Amino acid sequence: MLIITILTLIVAIGLQNTQQSKITPILFSRITSIMLIYAAILTFNMLYIDIIDSGLGIFSGYLQVSNISLSLEIFIYIIGALILMPWYPNIFNNKLILERDSPSASPSTLSLLVGDLKSDSEWEKANVLKLESPSTFSHQINEWGISLNDNKVDNISITHLGDRWENFYDRVVKYNRPVLSEYALIILFTTLGGVLLISSYDLVSMYLSIELQSFALYLLASLYRDSESATSAGLKYFLLGGLSSCFILLGAGLIYAYTGLTNLEALYSLFSVPNITDTIVSDSHLHFMVGAGESNIYGHRGFLLGLILIVSGFLFKIAAAPFHNWAPDVYDQVPTIITTWLTIVPKIAIIIFLLELESGLFINSDISNITNDIHSLSLLNISIDNIITLDGNILKNLFLFSSLLSLIIGTVLGLAQYKIKRLLAYSTISHVGFLVLALAVNTEQSTESLIFYIFQYSVTNLNTFLIILVFGYSLNTFWKNNNTNLNIKSNLDIRYISELKAQFINNPILSLSLAICLFSMAGVPPLIGFFAKQQVLYSATYSGYYFLSIVAILVSVISASYYLQIIKVIHFPISMTNIQNDSNSLKVLENNSNNKLNNKSNNIVPITNIHSMTISILTLTILLFILNPSILLNSTHILALSIFNC
């Protein structure tokens, strides 16, 4: 379904520039949302838990369909559709309009507007011209019979208006010039890469899938190509993401070099054979015995080294510490609608693949016998002085180490942030710590808690960014009404926590919804985030990881402080607010009594019905989960059992 939709969109985009094409860019996003929902329905129709059981191999074993892969594919489709639906057309339509104030007004009375007329007929009635570059400004002036020296212009001279146009074009129009049809197409490519990665059952398909997803994400991050910050973020994401891809490719190459295999099922079977000492003892030639033993040891060592490189590359891509440095910069510099996608969908696909990889290694095989084999070989006087000791728990230790660092770094560094998206980026790193902790435990309970945590993290994070988008639209509407002298950044996104000050007065429902999401992230009962963290901590303590459980509890308490900081700014008036831009040259001091942001009549939030309905449903899901938790908990329990009872 995704491939058909991609091919259809490619043809439609090619015809978009023709005069016969009536498909607007925003319509591409709506069509893509519908197609993703339809793909989710088709995937749900294929979900037969009893028949699929442990999984069915397709495409010569390169992909495997399992209950957990199908279930998470459905979830990715739904999340992707929800992210696409609320795209606000009036912000990202790139149409700068120069129009007469009214039919009765003087022809020389002009106004500079940002907006969108809903249909072509309204464009014709309004007698306006879409300006794509500054050069068309003078042409429109001459066409209306107004000279640059006309003294009849009210309030502002044509020359001054031209200066305003040049400044506005440089700061706003050039920045907000993504092609929405390209956005929808790139979203489909990264979704396709994610769902293929979840179903990958071969090193080749694994690498191709993660690269398909990654390259689409690089394009997505730099989609605002006229923005210096977005381009910088995309370049940084590309360079560091390419480095992590090199780790993955090197690890896959090492595994193939030592085993000659790429199929994951074959690799699981290879390392589930009985101890190599059984073969050695039964052989009558001592020289052959020693050679076979050393070869097997080096084969296991090469396999584990390749496995470590692959896992490290994937941890890099989900921004788990100590591979997290790129995430705060990238998430902060790209537009909020792009950040929403980057923080959710790629992480789901990679976490599920790591879950299936770890389950296949430590459930279907007996890799821990490698250590026993080495000690047994030492009894035969085989020299292993220069051989690295192989521990069957090395992958688990890697996960535990990354989890510990992610929990600490994501919490401590988040305390010093004054930019809201950087703060949420460190919050994401902390949440990744909980996810990796559940991966490390690797029991039925931890797998169940992992799937449940993925659901609550996605829902809460999505709702948080959707609400931040609405606040950005609200401030943009306020700015368009010319009721403030704030030098709003050109991307019109909320960047600083200070920009949310006293928003409870203007938008009480949205403010309460954001507070609910932040409390859920902090793990405050009885919200869904509390139960997710409780399940992860219970599975960790049950398996004996007391130290990490205590650390996780402490960082959850500490992280609540910076969530409360945002809530305080939103719900309580602030007399003076300092807003600093990236160059630290802009400082705006506003008196709260004269703050026109509190004027409700000038700050109506212009969001679509789908956007508001999505926020309402997600907020109620977070808030009222406690009333009927059995549906979700039973589903996660069944998926966990499908992995361990195969």
Tab-separated table of C-alpha atoms in Angstrom, residues 26 263 333 381 406 474 491 493 506 540:
chain	number	residue	atom	x	y	z
A	26	ILE	CA	-1.913	20.782	1.658
A	263	ASN	CA	20.108	-14.421	7.614
A	333	GLN	CA	16.831	23.860	15.005
A	381	ASN	CA	45.955	-26.555	27.089
A	406	SER	CA	20.704	8.207	29.317
A	474	SER	CA	-1.506	31.565	18.297
A	491	ASN	CA	10.147	30.119	11.717
A	493	ASP	CA	7.746	28.306	16.163
A	506	ASN	CA	-5.631	33.040	26.597
A	540	ALA	CA	13.896	-4.308	36.637
